[in-house]
XYZ file of N, CA and C in Angstrom:
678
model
N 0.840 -1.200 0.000
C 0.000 0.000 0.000
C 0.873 1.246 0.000
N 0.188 2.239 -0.959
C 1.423 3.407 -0.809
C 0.197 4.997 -0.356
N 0.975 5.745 0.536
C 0.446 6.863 0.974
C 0.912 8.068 0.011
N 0.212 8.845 -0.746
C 0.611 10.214 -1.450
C 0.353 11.382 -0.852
N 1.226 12.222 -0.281
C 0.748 13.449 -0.160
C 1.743 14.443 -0.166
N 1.186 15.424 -0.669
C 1.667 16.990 -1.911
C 2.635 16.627 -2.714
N 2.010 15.600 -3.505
C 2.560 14.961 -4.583
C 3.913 13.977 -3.909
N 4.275 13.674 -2.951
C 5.348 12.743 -2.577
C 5.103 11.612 -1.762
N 5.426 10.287 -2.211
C 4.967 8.941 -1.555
C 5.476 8.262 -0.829
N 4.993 7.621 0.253
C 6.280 7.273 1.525
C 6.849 6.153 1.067
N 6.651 5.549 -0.093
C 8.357 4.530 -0.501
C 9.024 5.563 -0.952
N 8.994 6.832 -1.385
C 10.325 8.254 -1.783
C 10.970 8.354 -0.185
N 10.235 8.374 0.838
C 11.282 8.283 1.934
C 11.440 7.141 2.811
N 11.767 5.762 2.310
C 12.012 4.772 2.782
C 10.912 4.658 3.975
N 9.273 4.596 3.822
C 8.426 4.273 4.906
C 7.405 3.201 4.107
N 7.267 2.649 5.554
C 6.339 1.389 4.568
C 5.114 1.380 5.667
N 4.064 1.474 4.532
C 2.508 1.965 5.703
C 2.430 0.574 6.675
N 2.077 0.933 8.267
C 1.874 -0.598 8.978
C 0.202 -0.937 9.379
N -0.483 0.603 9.095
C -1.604 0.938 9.861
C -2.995 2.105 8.667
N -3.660 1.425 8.954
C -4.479 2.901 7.693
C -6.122 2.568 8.284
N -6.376 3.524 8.664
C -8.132 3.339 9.036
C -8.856 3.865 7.414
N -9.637 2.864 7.135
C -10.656 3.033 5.830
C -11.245 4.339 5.843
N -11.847 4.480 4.724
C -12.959 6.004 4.307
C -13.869 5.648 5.353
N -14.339 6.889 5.848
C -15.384 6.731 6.956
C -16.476 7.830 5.992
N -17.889 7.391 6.505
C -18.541 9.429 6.047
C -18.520 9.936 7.277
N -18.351 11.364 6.716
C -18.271 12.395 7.280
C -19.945 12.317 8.426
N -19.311 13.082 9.130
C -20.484 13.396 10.539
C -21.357 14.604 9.729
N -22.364 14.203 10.120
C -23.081 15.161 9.221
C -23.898 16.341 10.374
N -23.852 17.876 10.598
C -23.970 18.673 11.558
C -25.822 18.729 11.236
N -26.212 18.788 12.405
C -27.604 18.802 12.876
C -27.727 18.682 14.341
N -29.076 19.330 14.589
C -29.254 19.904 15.900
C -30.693 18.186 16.122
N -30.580 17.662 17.531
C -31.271 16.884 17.464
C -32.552 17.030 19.044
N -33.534 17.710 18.748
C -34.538 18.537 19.241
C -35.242 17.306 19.963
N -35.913 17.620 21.516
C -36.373 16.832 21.901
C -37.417 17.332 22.772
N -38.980 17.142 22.137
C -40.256 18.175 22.625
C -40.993 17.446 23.387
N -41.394 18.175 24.910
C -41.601 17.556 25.850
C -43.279 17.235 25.715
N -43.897 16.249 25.947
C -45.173 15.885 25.340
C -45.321 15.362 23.919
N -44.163 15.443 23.046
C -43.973 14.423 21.740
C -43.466 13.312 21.482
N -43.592 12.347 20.609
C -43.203 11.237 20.751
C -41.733 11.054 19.671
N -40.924 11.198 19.556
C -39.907 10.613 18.768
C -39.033 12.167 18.831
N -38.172 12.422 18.002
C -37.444 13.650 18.092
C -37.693 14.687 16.725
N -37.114 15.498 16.626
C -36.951 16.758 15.900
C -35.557 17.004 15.349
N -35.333 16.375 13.882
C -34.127 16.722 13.281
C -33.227 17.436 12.828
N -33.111 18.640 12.628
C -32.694 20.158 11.879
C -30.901 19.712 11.348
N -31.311 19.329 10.391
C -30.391 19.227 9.373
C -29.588 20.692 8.723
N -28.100 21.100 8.966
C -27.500 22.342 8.316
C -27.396 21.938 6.738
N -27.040 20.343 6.293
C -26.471 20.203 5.249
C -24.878 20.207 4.790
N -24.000 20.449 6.411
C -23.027 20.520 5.679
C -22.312 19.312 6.727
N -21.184 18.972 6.927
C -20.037 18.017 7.227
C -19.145 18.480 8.062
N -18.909 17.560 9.455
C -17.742 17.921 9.788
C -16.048 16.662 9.119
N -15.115 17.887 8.937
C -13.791 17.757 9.024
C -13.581 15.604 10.087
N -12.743 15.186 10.135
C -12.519 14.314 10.642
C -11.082 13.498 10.748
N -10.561 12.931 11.914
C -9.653 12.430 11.707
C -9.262 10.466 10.867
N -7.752 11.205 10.177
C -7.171 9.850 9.827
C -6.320 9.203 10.170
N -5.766 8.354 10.775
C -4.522 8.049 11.438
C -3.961 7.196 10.331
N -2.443 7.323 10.339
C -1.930 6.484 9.265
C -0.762 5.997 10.176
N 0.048 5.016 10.050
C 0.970 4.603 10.800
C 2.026 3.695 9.605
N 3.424 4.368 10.350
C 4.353 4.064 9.239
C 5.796 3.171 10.002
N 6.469 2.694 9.722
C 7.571 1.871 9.774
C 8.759 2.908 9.136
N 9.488 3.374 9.779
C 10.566 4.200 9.377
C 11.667 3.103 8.885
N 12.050 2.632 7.659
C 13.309 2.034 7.065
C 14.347 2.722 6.904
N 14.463 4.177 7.518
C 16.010 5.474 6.977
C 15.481 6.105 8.197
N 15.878 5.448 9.067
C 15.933 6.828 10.504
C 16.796 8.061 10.330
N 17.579 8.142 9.204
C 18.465 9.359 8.790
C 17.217 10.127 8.033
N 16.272 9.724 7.697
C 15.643 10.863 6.832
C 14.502 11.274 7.375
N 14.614 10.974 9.104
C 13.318 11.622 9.551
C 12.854 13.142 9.248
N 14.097 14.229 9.310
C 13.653 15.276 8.783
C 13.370 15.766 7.893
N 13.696 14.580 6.446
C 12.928 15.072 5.469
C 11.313 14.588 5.632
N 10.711 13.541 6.449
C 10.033 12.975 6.899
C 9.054 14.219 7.639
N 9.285 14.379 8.631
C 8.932 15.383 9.488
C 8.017 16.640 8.579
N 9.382 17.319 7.704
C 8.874 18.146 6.710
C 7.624 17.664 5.819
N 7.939 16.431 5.404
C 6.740 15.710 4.421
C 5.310 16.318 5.053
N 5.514 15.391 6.570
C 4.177 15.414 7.067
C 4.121 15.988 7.949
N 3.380 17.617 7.333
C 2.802 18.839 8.058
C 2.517 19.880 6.721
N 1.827 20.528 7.180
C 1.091 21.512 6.473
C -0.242 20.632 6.100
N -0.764 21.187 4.835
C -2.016 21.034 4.006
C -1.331 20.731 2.873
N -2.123 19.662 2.409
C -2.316 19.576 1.245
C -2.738 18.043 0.821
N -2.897 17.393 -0.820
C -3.948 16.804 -1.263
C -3.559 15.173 -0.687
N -4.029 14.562 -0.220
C -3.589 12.916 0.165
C -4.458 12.027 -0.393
N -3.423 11.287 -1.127
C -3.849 10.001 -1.650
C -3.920 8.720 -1.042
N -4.150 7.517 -1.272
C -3.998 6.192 -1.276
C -3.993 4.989 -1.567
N -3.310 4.234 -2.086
C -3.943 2.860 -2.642
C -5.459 2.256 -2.555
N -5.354 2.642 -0.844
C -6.823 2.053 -0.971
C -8.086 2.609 -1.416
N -7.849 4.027 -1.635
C -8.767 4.789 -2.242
C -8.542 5.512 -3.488
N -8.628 4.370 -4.642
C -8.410 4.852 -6.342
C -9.085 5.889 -6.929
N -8.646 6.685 -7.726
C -9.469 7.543 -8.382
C -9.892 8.952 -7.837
N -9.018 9.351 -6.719
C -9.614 10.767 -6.365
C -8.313 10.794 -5.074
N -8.934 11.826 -3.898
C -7.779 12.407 -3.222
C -8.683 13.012 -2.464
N -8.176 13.509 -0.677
C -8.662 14.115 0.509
C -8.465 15.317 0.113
N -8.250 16.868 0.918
C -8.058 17.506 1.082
C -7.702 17.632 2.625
N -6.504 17.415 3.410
C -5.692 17.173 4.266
C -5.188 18.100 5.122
N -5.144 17.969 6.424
C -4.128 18.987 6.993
C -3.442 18.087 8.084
N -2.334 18.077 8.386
C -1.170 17.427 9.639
C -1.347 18.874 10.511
N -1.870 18.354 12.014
C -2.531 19.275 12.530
C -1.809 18.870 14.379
N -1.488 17.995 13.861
C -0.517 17.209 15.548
C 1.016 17.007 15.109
N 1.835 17.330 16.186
C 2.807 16.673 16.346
C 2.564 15.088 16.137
N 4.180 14.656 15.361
C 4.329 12.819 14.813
C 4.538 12.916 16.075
N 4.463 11.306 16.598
C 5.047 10.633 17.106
C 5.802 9.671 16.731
N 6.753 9.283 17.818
C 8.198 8.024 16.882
C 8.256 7.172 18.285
N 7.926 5.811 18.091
C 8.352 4.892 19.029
C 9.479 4.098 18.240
N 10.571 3.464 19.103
C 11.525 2.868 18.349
C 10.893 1.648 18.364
N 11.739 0.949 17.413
C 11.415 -0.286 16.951
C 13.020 -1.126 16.991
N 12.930 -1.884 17.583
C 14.378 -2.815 17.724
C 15.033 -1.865 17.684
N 16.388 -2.003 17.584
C 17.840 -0.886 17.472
C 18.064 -0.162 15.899
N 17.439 -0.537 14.948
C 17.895 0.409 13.572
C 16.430 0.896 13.173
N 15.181 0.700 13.656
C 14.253 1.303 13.003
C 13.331 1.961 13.779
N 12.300 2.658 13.322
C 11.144 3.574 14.686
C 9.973 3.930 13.514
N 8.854 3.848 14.384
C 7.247 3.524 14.012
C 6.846 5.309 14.361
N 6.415 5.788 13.397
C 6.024 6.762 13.246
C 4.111 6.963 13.039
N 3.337 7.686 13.848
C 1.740 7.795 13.471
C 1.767 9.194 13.648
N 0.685 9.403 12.814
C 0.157 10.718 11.953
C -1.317 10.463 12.129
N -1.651 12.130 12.101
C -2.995 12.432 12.181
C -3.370 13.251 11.032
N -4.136 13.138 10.195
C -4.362 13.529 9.205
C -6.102 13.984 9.732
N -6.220 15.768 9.274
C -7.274 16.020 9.463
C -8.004 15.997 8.309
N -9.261 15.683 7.660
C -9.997 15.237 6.748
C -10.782 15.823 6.303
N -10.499 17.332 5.563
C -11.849 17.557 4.939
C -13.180 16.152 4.653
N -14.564 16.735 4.241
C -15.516 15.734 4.548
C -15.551 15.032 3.330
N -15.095 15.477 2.037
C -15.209 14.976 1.170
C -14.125 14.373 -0.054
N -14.544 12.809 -0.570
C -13.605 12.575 -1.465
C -13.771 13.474 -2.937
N -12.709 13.752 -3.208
C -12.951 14.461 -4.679
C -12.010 13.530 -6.108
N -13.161 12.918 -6.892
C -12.976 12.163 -7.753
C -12.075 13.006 -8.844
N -10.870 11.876 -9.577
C -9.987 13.134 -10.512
C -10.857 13.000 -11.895
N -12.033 12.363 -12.071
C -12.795 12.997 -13.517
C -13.049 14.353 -12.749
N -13.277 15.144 -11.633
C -13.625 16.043 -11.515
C -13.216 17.424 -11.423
N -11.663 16.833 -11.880
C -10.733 17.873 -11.614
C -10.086 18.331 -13.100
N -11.065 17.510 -13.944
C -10.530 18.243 -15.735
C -12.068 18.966 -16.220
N -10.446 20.192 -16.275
C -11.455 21.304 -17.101
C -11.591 21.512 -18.411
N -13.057 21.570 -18.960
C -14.029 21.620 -20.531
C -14.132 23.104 -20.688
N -13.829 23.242 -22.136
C -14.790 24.456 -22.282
C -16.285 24.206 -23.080
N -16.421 25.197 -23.138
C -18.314 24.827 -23.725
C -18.495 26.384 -24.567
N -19.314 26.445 -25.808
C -19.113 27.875 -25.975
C -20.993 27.772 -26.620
N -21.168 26.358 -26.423
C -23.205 26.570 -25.954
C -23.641 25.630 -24.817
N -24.981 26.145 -24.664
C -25.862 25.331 -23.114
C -25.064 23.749 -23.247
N -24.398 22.939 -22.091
C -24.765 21.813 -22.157
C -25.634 21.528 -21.010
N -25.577 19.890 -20.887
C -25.887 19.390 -19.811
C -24.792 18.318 -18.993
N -24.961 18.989 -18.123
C -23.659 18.092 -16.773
C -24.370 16.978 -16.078
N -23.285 15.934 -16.049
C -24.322 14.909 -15.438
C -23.076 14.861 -14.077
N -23.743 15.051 -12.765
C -22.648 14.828 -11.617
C -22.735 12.902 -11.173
N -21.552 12.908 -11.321
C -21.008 11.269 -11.269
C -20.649 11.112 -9.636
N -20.644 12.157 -8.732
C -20.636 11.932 -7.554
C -22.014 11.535 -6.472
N -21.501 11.735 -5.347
C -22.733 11.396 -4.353
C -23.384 12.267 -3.605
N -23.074 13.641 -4.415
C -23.299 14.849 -3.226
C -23.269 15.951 -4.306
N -23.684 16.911 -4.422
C -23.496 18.295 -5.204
C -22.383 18.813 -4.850
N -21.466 19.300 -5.773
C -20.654 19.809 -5.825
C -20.081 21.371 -6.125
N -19.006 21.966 -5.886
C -18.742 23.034 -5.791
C -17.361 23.629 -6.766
N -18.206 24.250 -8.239
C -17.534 23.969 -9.751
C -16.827 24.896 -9.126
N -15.279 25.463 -9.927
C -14.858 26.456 -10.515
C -15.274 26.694 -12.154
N -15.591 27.912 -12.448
C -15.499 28.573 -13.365
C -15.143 29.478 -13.861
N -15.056 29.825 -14.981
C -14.086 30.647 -15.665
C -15.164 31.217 -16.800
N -15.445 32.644 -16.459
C -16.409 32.994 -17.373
C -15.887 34.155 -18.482
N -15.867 33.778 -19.892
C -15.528 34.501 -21.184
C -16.278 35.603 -21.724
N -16.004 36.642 -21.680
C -16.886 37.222 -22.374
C -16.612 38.730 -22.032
N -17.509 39.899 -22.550
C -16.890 41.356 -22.312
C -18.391 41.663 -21.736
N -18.674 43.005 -20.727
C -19.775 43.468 -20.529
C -20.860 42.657 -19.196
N -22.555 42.946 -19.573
C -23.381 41.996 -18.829
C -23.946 41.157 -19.036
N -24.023 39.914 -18.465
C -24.511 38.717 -19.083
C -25.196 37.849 -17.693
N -25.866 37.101 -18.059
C -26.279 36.076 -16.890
C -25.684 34.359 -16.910
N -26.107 33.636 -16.510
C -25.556 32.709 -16.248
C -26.467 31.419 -15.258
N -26.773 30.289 -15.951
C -27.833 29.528 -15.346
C -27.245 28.523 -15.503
N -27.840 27.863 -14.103
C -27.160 26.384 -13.650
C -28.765 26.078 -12.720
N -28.984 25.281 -13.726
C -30.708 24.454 -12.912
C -31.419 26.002 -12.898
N -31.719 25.866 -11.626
C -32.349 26.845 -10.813
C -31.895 28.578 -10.957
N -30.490 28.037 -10.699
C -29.552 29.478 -10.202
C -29.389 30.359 -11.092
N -29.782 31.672 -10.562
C -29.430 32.730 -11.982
C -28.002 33.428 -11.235
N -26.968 33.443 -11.938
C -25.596 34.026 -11.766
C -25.525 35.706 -12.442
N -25.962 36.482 -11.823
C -25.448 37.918 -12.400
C -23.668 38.342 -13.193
N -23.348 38.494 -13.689
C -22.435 39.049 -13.997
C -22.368 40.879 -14.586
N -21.700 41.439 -14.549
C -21.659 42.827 -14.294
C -20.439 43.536 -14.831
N -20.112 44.267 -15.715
C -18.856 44.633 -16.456
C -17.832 44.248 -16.970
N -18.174 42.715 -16.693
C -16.673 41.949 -17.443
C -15.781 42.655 -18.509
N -14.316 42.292 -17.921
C -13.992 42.794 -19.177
C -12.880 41.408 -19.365
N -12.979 40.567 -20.664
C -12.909 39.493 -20.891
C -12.776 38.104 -20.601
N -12.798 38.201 -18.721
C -12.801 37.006 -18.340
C -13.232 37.237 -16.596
N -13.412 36.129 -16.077
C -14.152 36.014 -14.267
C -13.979 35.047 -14.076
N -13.211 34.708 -13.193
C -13.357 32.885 -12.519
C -14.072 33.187 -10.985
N -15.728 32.436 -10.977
C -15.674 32.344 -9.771
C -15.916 30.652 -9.313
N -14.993 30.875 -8.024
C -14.562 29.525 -7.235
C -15.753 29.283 -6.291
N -16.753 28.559 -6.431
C -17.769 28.267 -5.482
C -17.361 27.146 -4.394
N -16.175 26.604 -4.267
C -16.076 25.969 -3.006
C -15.040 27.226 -2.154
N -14.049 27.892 -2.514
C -13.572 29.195 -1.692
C -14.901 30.348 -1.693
N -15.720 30.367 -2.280
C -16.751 31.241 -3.046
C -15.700 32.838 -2.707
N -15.217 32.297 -3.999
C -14.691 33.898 -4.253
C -14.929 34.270 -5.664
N -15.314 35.521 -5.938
C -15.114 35.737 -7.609
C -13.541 36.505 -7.775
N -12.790 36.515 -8.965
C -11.320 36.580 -8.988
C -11.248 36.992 -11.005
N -10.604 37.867 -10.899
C -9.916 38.065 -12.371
C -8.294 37.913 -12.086
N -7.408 36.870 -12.662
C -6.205 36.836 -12.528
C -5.752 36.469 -10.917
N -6.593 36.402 -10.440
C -5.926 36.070 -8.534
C -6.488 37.312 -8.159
N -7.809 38.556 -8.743
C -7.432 39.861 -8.065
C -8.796 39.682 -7.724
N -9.703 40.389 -6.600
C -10.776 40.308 -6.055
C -11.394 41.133 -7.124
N -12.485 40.103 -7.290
C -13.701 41.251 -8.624
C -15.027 40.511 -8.294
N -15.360 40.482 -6.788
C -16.850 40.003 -6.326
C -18.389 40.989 -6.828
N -17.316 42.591 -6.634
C -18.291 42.930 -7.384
C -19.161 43.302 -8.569
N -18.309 42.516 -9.019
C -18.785 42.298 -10.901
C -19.480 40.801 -10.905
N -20.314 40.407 -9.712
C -20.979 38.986 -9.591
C -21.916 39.451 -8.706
N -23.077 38.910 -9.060
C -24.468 38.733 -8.101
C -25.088 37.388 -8.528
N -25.405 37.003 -6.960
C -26.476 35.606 -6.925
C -25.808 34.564 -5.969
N -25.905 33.567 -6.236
C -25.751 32.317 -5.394
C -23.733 31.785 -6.226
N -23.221 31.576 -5.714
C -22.492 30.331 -5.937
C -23.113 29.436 -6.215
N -22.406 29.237 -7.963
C -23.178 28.117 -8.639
C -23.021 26.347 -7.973
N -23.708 25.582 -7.980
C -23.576 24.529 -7.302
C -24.497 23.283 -8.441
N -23.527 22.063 -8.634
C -24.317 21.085 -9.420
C -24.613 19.955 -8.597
N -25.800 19.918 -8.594
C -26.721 19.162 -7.966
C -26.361 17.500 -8.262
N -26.957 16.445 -7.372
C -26.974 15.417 -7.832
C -27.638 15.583 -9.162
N -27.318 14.312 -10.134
C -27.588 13.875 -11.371
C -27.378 15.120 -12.679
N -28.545 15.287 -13.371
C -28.104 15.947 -14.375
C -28.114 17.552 -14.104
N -27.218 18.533 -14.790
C -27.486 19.750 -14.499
C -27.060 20.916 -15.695
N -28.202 21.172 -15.722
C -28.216 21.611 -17.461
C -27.699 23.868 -17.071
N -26.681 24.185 -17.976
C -25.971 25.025 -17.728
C -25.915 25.977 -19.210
N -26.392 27.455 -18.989
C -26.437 28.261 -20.122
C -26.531 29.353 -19.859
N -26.435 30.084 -21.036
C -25.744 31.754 -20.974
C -26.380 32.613 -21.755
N -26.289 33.942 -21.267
C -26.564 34.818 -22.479
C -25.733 36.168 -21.846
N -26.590 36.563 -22.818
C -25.778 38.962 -22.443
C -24.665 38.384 -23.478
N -23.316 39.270 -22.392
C -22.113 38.976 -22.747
C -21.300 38.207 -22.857
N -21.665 37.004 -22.094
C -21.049 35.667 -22.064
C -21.221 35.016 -23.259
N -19.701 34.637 -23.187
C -19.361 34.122 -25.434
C -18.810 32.192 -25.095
N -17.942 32.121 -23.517
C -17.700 30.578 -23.469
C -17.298 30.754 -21.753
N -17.803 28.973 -21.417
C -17.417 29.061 -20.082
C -16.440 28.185 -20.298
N -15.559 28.160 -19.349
C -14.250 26.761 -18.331
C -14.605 26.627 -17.533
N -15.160 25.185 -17.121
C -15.694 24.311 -15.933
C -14.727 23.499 -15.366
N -14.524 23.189 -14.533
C -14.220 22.263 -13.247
C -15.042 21.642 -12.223
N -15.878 20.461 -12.523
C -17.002 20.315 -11.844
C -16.201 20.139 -10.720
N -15.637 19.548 -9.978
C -15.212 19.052 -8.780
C -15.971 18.106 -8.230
N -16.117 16.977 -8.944
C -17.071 16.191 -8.351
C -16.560 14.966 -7.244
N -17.641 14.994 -6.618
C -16.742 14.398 -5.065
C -17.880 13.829 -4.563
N -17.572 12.843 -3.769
C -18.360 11.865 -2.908
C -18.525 12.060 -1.456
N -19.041 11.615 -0.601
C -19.238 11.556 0.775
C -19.186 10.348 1.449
């Protein structure tokens, strides 16, 4: 079994996984209400997920390279695994490692890996352009949260299902990121050349189109599971 994360795999630093707890789902946040004279409870669902831990546990084979080791694992960023093909966490090393030795030349290293709630599949991470309406079909288990990249000069709107997306003076391009929900020209804040909801694609199909000034979009569904 091999562990990936921010692009580097622990056979690159002589570790061999001893320990890995499976995909769990995410805890899902709700308030659970209990009315005195009623019979059963009161659910209030937010809709969204908590974060969660992963423990991974490793076999150090190069006790000389704990500090490149060390460095590996901390910060943020994307983690992979054998046992989970086809997509990647969104991660943070949020504890001090620990190192127990192991006989006289080797030492057992565990990690806590904090877990955003969701897996994100890599069909969901290639971006299409489109320059008429299609229809998106989401291959995940949960609605997801696109980036886009919107073409065009002037005012135009922008529909996804339901959602009407304002746009407002463009001048030839807008990416807005609905899982940071930021709108951005080049990395520079331009929220207010956007009105409406952060676009969001629903389970199953989700039919997406334009008018005004808008000439082509770049999508990134980000489609991801729970």
């Amino acid at each position: 079994m091999y562990v990936e994360f921010k692009r580097i795999k622990n056979i690159d630093l002589g570790l061999v996984v001893t320990g890995y707890e499976l995909r769990c789902r995410s805890e899902e946040r709700m308030d659970i209400i209990q009315v005195e004279g009623r019979s059963g409870s009161i659910v209030d669902r937010y809709g969204t997920f908590a974060s969660y831990k992963k423990t991974i546990e490793f076999a150090n084979l190069r006790p000389e390279n704990f500090s490149r080791v060390n460095k590996w694992l901390s910060g943020r960023g994307k983690l992979r695994t054998s046992a989970d093909p086809n997509g990647f966490y969104y991660a943070d090393v949020v504890d001090v490692l620990t190192r127990e030795q192991i006989g006289e030349c080797y030492h057992y290293i565990k990690v806590d890996f904090l877990v955003e709630p969701f897996f994100y599949l890599d069909s969901g991470t290639l971006k299409s352009k489109y320059e008429a309406q299609v229809t998106l079909y989401n291959v995940g288990s949960i609605a997801s949260d696109p980036v886009i990249t919107v073409h065009g000069n002037g005012d135009g709107n922008i529909y996804v299902n339901q959602q009407v997306i304002k746009i407002k003076g463009m001048e030839e391009r807008l990416t807005i990121d609905s899982r940071l929900m930021i709108c951005h020209k080049d990395n520079l804040p331009a929220g207010r050349k956007m009105e409406g909801p952060y676009p969001v694609f629903s389970e199953g199909e989700n039919k997406v189109s334009w008018d005004g000034g808008v000439t082509m979009l770049e999508i990134t569904p980000r489609w991801r599971e729970i």
